PDB file of C-alpha atoms in Angstrom:
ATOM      1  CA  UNK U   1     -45.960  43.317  24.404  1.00 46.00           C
ATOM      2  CA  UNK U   2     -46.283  45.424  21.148  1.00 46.00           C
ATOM      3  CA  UNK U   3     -45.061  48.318  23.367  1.00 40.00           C
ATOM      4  CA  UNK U   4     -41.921  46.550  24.283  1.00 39.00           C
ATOM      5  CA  UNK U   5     -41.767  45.447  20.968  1.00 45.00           C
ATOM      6  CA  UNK U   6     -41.998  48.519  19.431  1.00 47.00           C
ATOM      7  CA  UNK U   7     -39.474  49.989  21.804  1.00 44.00           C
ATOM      8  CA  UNK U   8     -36.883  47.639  21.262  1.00 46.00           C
ATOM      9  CA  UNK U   9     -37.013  48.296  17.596  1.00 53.00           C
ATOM     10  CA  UNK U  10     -37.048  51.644  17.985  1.00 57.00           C
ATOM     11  CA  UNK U  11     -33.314  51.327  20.511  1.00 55.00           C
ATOM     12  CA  UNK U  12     -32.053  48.940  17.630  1.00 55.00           C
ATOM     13  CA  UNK U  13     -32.581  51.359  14.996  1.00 61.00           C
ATOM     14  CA  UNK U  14     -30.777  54.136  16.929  1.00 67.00           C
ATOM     15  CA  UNK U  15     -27.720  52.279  17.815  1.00 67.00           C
ATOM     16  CA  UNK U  16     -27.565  51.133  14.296  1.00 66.00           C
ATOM     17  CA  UNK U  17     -27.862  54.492  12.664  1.00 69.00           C
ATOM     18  CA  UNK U  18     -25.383  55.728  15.615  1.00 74.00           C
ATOM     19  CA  UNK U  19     -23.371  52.836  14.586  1.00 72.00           C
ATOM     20  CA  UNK U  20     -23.330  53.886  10.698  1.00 72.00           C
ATOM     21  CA  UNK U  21     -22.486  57.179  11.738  1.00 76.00           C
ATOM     22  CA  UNK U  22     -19.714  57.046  14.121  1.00 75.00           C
ATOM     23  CA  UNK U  23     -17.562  54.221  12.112  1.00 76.00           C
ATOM     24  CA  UNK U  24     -18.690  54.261   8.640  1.00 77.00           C
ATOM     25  CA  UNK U  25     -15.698  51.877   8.010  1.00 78.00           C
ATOM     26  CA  UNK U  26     -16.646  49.494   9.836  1.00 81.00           C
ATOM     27  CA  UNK U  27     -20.692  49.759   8.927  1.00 79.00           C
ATOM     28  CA  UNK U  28     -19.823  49.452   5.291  1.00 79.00           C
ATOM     29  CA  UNK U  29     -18.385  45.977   5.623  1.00 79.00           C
ATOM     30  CA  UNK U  30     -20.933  44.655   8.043  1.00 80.00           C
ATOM     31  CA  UNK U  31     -23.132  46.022   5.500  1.00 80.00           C
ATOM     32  CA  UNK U  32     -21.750  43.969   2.442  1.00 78.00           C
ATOM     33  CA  UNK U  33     -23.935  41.199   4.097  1.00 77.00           C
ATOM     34  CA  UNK U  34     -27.439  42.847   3.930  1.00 81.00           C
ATOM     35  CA  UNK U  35     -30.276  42.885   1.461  1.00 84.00           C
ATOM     36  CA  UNK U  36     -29.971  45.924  -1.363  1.00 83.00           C
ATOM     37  CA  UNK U  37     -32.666  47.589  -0.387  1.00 84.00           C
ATOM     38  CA  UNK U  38     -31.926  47.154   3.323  1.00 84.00           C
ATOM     39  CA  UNK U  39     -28.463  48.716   2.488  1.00 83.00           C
ATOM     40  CA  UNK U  40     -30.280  51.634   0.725  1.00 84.00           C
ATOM     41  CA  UNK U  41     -33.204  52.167   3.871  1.00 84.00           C
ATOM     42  CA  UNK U  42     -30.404  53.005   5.975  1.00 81.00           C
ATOM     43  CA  UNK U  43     -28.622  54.615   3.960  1.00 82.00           C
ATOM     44  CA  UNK U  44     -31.640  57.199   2.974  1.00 81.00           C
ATOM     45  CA  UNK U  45     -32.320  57.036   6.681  1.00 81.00           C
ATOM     46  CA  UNK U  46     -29.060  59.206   7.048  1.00 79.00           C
ATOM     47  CA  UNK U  47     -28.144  62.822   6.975  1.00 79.00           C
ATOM     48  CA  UNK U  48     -26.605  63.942   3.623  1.00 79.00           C
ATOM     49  CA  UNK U  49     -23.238  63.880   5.362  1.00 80.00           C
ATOM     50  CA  UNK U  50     -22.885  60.554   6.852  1.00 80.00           C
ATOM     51  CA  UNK U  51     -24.991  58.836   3.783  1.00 82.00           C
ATOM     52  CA  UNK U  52     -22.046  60.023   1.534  1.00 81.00           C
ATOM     53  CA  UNK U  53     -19.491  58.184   3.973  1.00 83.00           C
ATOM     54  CA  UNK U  54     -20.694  55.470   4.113  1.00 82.00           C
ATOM     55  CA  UNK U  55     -21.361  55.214   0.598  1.00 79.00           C
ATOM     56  CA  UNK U  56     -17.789  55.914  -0.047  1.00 79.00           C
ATOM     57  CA  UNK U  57     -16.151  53.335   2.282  1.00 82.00           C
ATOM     58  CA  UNK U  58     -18.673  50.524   0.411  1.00 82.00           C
ATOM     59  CA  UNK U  59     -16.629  48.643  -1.378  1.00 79.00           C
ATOM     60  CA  UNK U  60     -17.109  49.535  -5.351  1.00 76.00           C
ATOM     61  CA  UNK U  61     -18.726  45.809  -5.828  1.00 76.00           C
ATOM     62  CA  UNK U  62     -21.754  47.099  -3.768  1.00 81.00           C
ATOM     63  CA  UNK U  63     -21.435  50.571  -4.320  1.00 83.00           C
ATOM     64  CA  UNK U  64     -22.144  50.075  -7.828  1.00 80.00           C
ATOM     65  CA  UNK U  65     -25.105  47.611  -7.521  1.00 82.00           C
ATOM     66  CA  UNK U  66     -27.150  50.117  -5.049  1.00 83.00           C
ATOM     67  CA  UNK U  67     -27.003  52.876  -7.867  1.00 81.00           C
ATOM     68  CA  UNK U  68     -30.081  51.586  -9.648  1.00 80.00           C
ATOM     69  CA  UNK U  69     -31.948  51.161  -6.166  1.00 85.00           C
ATOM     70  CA  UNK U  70     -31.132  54.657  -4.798  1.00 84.00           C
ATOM     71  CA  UNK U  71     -33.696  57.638  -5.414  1.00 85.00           C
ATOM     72  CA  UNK U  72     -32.343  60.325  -8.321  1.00 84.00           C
ATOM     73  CA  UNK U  73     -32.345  62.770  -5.645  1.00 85.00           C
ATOM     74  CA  UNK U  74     -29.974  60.504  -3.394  1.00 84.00           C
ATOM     75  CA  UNK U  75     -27.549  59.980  -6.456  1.00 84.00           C
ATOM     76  CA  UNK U  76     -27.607  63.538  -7.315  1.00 84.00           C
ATOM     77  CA  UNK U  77     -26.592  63.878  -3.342  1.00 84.00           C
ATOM     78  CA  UNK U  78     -23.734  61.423  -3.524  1.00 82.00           C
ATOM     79  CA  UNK U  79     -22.098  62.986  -7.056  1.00 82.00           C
ATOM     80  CA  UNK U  80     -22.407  66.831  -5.259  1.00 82.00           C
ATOM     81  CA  UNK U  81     -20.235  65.610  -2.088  1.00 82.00           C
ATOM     82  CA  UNK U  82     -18.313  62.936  -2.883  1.00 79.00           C
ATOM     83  CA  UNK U  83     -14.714  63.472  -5.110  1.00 72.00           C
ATOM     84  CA  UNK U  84     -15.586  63.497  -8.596  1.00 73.00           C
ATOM     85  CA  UNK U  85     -12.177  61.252  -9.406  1.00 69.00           C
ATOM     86  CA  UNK U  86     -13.171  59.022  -7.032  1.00 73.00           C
ATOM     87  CA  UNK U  87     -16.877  58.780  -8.442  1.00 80.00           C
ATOM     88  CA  UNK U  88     -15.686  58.724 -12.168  1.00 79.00           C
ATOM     89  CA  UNK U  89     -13.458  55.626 -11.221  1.00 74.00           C
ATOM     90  CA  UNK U  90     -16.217  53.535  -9.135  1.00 77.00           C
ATOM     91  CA  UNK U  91     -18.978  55.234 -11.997  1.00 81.00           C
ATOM     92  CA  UNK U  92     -16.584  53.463 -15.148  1.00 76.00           C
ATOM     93  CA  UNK U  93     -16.970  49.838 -13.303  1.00 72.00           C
ATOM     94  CA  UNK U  94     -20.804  49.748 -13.586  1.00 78.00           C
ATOM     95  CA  UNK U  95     -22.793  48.432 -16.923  1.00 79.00           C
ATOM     96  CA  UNK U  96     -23.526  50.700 -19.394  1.00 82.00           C
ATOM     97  CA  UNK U  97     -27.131  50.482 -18.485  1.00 84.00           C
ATOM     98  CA  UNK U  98     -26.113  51.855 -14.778  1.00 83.00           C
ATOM     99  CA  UNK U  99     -23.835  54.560 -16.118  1.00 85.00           C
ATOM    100  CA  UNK U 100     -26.581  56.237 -18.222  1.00 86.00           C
ATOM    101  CA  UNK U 101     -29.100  56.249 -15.107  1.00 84.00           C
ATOM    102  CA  UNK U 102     -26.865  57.198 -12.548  1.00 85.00           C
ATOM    103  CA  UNK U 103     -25.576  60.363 -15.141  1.00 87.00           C
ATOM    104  CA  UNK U 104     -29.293  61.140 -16.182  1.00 85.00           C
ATOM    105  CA  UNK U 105     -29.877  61.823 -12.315  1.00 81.00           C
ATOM    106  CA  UNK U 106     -27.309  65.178 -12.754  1.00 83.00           C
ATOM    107  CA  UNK U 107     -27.636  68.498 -14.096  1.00 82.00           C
ATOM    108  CA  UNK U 108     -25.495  68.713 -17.528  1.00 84.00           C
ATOM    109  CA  UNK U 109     -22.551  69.881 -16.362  1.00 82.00           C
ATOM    110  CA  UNK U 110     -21.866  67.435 -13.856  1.00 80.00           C
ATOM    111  CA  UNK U 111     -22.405  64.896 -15.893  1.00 84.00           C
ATOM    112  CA  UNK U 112     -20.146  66.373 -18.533  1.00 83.00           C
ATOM    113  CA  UNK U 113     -17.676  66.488 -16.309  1.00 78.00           C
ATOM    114  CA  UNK U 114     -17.909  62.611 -15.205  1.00 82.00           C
ATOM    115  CA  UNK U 115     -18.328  61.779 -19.160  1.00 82.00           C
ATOM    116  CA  UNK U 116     -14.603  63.493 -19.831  1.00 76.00           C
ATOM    117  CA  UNK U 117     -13.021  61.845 -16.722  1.00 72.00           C
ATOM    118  CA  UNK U 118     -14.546  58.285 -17.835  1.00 78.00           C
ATOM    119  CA  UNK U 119     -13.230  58.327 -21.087  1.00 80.00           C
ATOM    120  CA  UNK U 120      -9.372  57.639 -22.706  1.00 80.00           C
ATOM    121  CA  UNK U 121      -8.165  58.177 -26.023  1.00 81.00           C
ATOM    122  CA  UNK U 122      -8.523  55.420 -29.028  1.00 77.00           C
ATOM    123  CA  UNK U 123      -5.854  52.863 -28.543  1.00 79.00           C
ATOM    124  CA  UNK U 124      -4.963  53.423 -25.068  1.00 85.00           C
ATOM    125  CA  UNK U 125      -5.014  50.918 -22.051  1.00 86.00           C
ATOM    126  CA  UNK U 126      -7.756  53.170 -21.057  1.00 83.00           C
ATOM    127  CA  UNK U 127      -9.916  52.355 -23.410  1.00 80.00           C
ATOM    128  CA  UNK U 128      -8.898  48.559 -23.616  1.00 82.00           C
ATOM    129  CA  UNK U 129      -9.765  48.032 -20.088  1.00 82.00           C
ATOM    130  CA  UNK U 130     -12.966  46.254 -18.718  1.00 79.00           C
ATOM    131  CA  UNK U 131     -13.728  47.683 -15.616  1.00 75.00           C
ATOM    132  CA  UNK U 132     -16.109  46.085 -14.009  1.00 75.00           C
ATOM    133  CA  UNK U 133     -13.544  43.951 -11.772  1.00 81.00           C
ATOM    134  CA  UNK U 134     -14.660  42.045  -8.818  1.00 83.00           C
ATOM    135  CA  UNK U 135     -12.038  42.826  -5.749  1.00 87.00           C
ATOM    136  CA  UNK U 136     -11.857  42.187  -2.072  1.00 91.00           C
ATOM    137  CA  UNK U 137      -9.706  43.069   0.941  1.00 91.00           C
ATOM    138  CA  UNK U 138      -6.910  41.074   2.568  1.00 92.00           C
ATOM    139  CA  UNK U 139      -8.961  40.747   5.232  1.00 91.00           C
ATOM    140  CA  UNK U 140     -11.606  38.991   4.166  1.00 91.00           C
ATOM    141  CA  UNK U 141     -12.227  34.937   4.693  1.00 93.00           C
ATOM    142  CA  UNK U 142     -11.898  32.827   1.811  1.00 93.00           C
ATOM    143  CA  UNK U 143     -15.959  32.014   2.680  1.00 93.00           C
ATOM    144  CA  UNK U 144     -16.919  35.072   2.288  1.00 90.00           C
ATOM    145  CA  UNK U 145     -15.557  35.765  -1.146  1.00 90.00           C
ATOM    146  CA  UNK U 146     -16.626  32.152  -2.197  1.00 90.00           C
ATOM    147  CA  UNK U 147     -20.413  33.245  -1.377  1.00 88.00           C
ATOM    148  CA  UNK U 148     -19.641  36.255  -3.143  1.00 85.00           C
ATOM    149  CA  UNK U 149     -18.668  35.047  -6.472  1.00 85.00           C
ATOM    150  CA  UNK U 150     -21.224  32.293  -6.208  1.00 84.00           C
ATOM    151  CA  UNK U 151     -23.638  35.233  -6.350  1.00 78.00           C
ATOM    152  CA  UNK U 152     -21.850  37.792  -8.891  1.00 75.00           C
ATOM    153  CA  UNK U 153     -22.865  37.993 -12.348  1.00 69.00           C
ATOM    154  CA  UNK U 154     -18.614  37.979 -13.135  1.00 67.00           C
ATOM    155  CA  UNK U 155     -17.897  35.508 -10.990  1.00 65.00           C
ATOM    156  CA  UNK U 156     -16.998  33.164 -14.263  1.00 67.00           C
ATOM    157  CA  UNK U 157     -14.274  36.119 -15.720  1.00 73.00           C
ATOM    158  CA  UNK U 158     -12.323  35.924 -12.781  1.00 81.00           C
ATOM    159  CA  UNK U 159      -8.462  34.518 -13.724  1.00 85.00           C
ATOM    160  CA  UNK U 160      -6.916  36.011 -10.411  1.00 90.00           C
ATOM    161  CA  UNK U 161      -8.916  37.598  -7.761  1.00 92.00           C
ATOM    162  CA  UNK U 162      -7.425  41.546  -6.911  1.00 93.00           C
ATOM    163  CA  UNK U 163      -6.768  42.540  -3.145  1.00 94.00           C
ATOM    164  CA  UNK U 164      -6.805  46.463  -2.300  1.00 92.00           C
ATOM    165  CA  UNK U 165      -6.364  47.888   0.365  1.00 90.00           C
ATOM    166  CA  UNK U 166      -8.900  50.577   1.964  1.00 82.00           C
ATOM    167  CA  UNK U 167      -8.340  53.422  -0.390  1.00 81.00           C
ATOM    168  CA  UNK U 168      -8.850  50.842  -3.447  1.00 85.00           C
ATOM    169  CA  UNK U 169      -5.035  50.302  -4.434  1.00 90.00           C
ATOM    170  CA  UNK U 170      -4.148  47.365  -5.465  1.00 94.00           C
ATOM    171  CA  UNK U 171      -2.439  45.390  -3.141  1.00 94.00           C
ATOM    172  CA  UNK U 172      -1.587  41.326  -4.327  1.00 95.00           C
ATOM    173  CA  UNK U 173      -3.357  39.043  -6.272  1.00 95.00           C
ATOM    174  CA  UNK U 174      -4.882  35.296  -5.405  1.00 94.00           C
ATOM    175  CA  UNK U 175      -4.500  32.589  -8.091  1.00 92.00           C
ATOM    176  CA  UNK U 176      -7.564  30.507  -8.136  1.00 89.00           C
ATOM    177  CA  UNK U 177      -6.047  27.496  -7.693  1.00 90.00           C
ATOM    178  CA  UNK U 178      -4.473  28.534  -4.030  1.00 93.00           C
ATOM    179  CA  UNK U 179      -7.908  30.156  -4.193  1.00 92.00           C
ATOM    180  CA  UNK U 180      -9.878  26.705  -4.497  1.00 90.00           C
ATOM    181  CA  UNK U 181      -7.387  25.003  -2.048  1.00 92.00           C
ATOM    182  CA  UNK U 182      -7.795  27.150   1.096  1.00 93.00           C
ATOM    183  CA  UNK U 183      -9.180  26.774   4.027  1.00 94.00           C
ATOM    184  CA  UNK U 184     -12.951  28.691   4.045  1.00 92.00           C
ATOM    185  CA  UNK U 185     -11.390  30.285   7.062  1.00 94.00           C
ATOM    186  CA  UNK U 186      -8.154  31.477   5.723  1.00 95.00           C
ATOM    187  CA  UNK U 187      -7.952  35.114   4.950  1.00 94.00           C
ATOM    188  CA  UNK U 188      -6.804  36.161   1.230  1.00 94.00           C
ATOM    189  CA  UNK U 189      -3.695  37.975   2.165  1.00 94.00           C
ATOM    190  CA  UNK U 190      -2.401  34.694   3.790  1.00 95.00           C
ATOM    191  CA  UNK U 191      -3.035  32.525  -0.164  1.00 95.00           C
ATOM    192  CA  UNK U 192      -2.066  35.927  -2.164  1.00 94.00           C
ATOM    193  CA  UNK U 193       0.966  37.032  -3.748  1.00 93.00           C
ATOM    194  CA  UNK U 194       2.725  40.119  -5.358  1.00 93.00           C
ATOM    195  CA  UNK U 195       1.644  41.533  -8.873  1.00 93.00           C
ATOM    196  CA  UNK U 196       3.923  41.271 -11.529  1.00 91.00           C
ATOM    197  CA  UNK U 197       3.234  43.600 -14.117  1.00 93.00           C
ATOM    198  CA  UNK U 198       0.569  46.559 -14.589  1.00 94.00           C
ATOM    199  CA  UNK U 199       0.255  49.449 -16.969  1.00 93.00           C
ATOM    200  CA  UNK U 200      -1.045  53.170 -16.517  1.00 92.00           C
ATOM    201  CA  UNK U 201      -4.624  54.038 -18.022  1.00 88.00           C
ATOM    202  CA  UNK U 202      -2.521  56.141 -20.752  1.00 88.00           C
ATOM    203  CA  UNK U 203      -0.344  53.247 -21.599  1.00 89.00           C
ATOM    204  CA  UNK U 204      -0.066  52.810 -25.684  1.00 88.00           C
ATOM    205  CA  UNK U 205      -1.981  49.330 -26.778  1.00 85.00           C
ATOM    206  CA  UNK U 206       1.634  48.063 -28.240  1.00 85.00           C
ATOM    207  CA  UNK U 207       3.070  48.548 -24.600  1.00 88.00           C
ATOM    208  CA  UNK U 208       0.006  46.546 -23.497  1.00 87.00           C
ATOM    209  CA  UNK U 209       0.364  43.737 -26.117  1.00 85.00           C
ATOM    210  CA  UNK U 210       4.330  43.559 -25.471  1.00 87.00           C
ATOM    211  CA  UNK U 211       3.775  43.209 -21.599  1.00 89.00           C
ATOM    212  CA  UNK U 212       0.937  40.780 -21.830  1.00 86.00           C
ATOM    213  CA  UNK U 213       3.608  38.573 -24.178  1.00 85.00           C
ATOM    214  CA  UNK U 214       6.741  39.341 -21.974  1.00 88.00           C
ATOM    215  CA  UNK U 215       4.924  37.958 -18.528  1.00 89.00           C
ATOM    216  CA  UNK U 216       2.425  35.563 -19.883  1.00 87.00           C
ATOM    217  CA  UNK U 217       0.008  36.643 -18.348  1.00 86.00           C
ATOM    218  CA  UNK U 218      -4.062  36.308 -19.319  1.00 87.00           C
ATOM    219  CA  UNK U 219      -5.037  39.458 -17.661  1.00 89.00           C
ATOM    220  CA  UNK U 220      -3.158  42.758 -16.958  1.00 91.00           C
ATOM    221  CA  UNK U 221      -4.497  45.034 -14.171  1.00 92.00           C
ATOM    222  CA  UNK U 222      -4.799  48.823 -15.172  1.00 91.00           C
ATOM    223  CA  UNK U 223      -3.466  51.506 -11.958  1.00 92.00           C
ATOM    224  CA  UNK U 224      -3.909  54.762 -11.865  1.00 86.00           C
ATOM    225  CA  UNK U 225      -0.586  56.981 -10.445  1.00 85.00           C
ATOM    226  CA  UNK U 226      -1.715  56.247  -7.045  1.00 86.00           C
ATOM    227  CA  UNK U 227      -1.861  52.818  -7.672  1.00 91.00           C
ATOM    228  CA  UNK U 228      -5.696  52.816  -7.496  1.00 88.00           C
ATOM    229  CA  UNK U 229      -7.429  49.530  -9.328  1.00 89.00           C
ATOM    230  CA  UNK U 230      -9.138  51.128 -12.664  1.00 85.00           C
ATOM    231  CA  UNK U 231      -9.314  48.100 -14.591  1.00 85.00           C
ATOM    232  CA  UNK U 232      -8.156  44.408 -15.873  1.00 88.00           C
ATOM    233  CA  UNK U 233      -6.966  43.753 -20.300  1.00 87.00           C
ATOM    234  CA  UNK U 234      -8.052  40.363 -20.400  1.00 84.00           C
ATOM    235  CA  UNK U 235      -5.638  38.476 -23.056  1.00 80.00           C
ATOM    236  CA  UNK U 236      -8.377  37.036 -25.292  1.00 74.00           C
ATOM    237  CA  UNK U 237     -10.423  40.048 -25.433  1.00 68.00           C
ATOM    238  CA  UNK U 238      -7.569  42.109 -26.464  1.00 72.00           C
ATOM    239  CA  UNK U 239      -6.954  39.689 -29.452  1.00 69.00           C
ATOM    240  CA  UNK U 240     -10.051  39.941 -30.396  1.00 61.00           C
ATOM    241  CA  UNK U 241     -10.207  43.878 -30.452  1.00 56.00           C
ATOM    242  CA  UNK U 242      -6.855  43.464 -32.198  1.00 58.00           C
ATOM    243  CA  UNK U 243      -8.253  41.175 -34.877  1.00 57.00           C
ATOM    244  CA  UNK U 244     -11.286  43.567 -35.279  1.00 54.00           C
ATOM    245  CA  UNK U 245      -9.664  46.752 -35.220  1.00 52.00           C
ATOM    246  CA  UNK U 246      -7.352  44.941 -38.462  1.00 53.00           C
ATOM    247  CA  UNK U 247     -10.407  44.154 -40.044  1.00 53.00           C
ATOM    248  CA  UNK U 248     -12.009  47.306 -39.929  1.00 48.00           C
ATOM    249  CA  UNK U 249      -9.034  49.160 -41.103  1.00 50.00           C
ATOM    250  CA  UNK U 250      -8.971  47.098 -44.239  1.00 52.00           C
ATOM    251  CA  UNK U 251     -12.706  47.716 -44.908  1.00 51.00           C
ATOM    252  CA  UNK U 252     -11.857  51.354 -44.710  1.00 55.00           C
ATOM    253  CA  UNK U 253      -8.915  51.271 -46.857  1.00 54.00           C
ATOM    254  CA  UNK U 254     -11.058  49.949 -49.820  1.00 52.00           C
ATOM    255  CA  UNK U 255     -14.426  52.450 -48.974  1.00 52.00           C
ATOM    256  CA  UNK U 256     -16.355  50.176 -46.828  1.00 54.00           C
ATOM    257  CA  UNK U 257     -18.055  51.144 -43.533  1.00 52.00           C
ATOM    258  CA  UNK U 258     -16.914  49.921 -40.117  1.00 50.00           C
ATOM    259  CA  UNK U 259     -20.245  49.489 -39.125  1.00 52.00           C
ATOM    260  CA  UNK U 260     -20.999  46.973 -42.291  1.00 51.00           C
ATOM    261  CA  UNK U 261     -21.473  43.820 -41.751  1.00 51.00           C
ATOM    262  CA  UNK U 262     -21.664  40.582 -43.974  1.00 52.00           C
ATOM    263  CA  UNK U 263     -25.166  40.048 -42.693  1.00 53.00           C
ATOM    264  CA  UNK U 264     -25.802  43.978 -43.462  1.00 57.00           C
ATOM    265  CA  UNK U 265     -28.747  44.508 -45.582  1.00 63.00           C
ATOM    266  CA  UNK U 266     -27.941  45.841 -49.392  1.00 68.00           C
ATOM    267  CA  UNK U 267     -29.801  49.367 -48.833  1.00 68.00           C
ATOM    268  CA  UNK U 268     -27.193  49.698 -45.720  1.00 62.00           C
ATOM    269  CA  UNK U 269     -24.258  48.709 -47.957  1.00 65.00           C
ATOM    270  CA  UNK U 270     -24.915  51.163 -50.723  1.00 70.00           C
ATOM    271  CA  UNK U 271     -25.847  54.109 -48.267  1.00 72.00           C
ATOM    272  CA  UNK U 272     -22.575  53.730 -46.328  1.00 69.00           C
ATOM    273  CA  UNK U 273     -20.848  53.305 -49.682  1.00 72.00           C
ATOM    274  CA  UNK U 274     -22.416  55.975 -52.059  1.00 76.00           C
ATOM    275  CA  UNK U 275     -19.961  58.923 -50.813  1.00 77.00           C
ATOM    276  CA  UNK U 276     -16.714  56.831 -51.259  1.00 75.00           C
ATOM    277  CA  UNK U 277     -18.377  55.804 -54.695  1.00 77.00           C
ATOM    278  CA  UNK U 278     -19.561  59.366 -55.896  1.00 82.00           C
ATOM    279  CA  UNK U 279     -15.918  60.313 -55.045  1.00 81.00           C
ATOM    280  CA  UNK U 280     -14.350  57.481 -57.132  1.00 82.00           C
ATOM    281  CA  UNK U 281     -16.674  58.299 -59.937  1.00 83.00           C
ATOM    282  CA  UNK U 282     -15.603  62.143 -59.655  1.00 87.00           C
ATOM    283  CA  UNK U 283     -11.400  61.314 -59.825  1.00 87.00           C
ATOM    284  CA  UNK U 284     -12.686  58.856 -62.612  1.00 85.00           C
ATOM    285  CA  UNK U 285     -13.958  61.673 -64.823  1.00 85.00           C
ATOM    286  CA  UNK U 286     -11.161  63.800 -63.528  1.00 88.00           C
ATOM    287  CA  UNK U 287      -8.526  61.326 -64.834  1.00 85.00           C
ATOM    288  CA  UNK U 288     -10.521  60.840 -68.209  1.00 84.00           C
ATOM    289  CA  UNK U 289     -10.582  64.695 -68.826  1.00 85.00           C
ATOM    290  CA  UNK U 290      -6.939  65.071 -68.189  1.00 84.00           C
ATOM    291  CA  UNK U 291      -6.270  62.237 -70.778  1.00 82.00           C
ATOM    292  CA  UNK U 292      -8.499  64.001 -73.353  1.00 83.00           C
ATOM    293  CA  UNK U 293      -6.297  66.769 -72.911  1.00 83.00           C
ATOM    294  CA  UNK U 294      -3.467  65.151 -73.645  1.00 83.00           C
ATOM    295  CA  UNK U 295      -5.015  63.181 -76.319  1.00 82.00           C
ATOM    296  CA  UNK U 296      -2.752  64.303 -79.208  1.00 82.00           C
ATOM    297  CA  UNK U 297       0.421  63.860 -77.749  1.00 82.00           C
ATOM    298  CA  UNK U 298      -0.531  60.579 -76.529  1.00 79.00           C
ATOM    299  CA  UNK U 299      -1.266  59.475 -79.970  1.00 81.00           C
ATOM    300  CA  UNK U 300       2.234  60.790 -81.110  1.00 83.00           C
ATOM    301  CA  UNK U 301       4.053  58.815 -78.708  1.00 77.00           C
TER     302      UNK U 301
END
């Protein structure tokens, strides 16, 4: 019996691995139901080649969660031969936390290189943008994304859930109140509906702020110029940035530090301050020589 056993283990792992290899499309969604770390057995069980496929056709909600669970020679594998746009997008929607383990697995210039292509300039949509977004495919049952976001960590963010299509482009959006009232086996292209507004990663924050006002809208996707999902602006967390980046400019204007806060300790305070104060002091004595100069005439006038 063990014999038999062991051979019919042996034909199931073959067809599977024949299976991951010949249609890595269709592998990577049957794999969205598995275990992690059954996910990452078979995919270390693969050749360099196909393990990069199907690690690319994962959808970015798994793709992202493996990182920490793969071996640092595996990731270094997957950022050699897969795109390094595609990687920098998929790399910006992980935590901070996954970033910095998943870039400490490459040599310096690679990394570098991901670093530049993550980051936008101050004040740009860009920058604004949260991207860790939780997305699905029109295919996909109304069940299956329920258990999904039962299970995610951002499952309580969501406002609208995004639809893409295969190559990650954002396709329609699903309100959660059609969301709630479907059928479990509807699928989400049949509840979704068009997408009204978006802005480019580049946008300027007031063309943000203006289109936010001009739809009413709580959340504003970000697209690349393919029309790739990079991120969402969330309405209240762009007020908030707002209302912080006021603040801070008024602590500057007057010689205070960004990073002080009212709960900063006094040794903080007068460390941050001390330059803007030695500088005050220096124009003070500046301006009080200058009026010695002129004492005389002064005293004429």
């Amino acid at each position: 019996m063990d014999l038999l056993e062991n051979a019919d283990n042996a034909v199931v792992d073959a067809l599977a691995r024949k299976f991951l290899i010949v249609n890595p499309q269709a592998a990577a969604k049957k794999l969205e139901k598995f275990e992690h770390t059954d996910v990452v057995t078979l995919l270390e069980s693969l050749g360099t080649e196909h393990m990069v496929k199907v690690w690319e056709a994962l959808s970015p909600n798994l793709a992202t969660d493996l990182i920490l669970l793969l071996a640092p020679e595996i990731r270094a594998l997957i950022a050699e031969h897969t795109d390094v746009g595609k990687l920098a997008i998929l790399l910006a929607r992980a935590l901070p936390e996954t970033q910095s383990v998943f870039l400490d697995s490459l040599d310096e210039t690679a990394a570098n290189e991901l670093r530049e292509l993550m980051n936008y300039p101050p004040g740009t949509a860009g920058q604004l943008m949260d991207t860790r977004v939780l997305h699905f495919t029109g295919d996909q049952l109304v069940q299956e994304a329920s258990d999904f976001l039962r299970k995610s960590r951002l499952g309580e963010k969501i406002v609208e859930i995004k639809i893409v299509d295969s190559d990650g482009k954002l396709k329609s959006l699903v309100s959660l109140r059609d969301f709630a009232l479907a059928a479990p086996g509807e699928t989400l292209d049949a509840i979704s509906h068009g997408v009204k507004a978006y802005v480019t990663p580049m946008a300027p924050r007031e063309e943000v702020v203006e289109t936010l006002q001009a739809y009413s809208l709580e959340e504003l996707p970000v697209l690349d110029s393919e029309g790739v999902l990079l991120g969402i602006i969330r309405h209240g967390e762009l007020l908030s940035a707002l209302q912080e980046s006021a603040s801070l400019d008024a602590q500057t204007m007057v010689g205070v530090s960004k990073e002080e806060r009212a709960t900063s300790s006094s040794w903080f305070a007068i460390r941050k301050r001390m330059p803007w104060l030695q500088v005050n002091l220096l124009t003070a004595f500046l301006a009080a020589a200058v009026v010695g100069v002129f004492e005389e005439t002064i005293a004429t006038v």
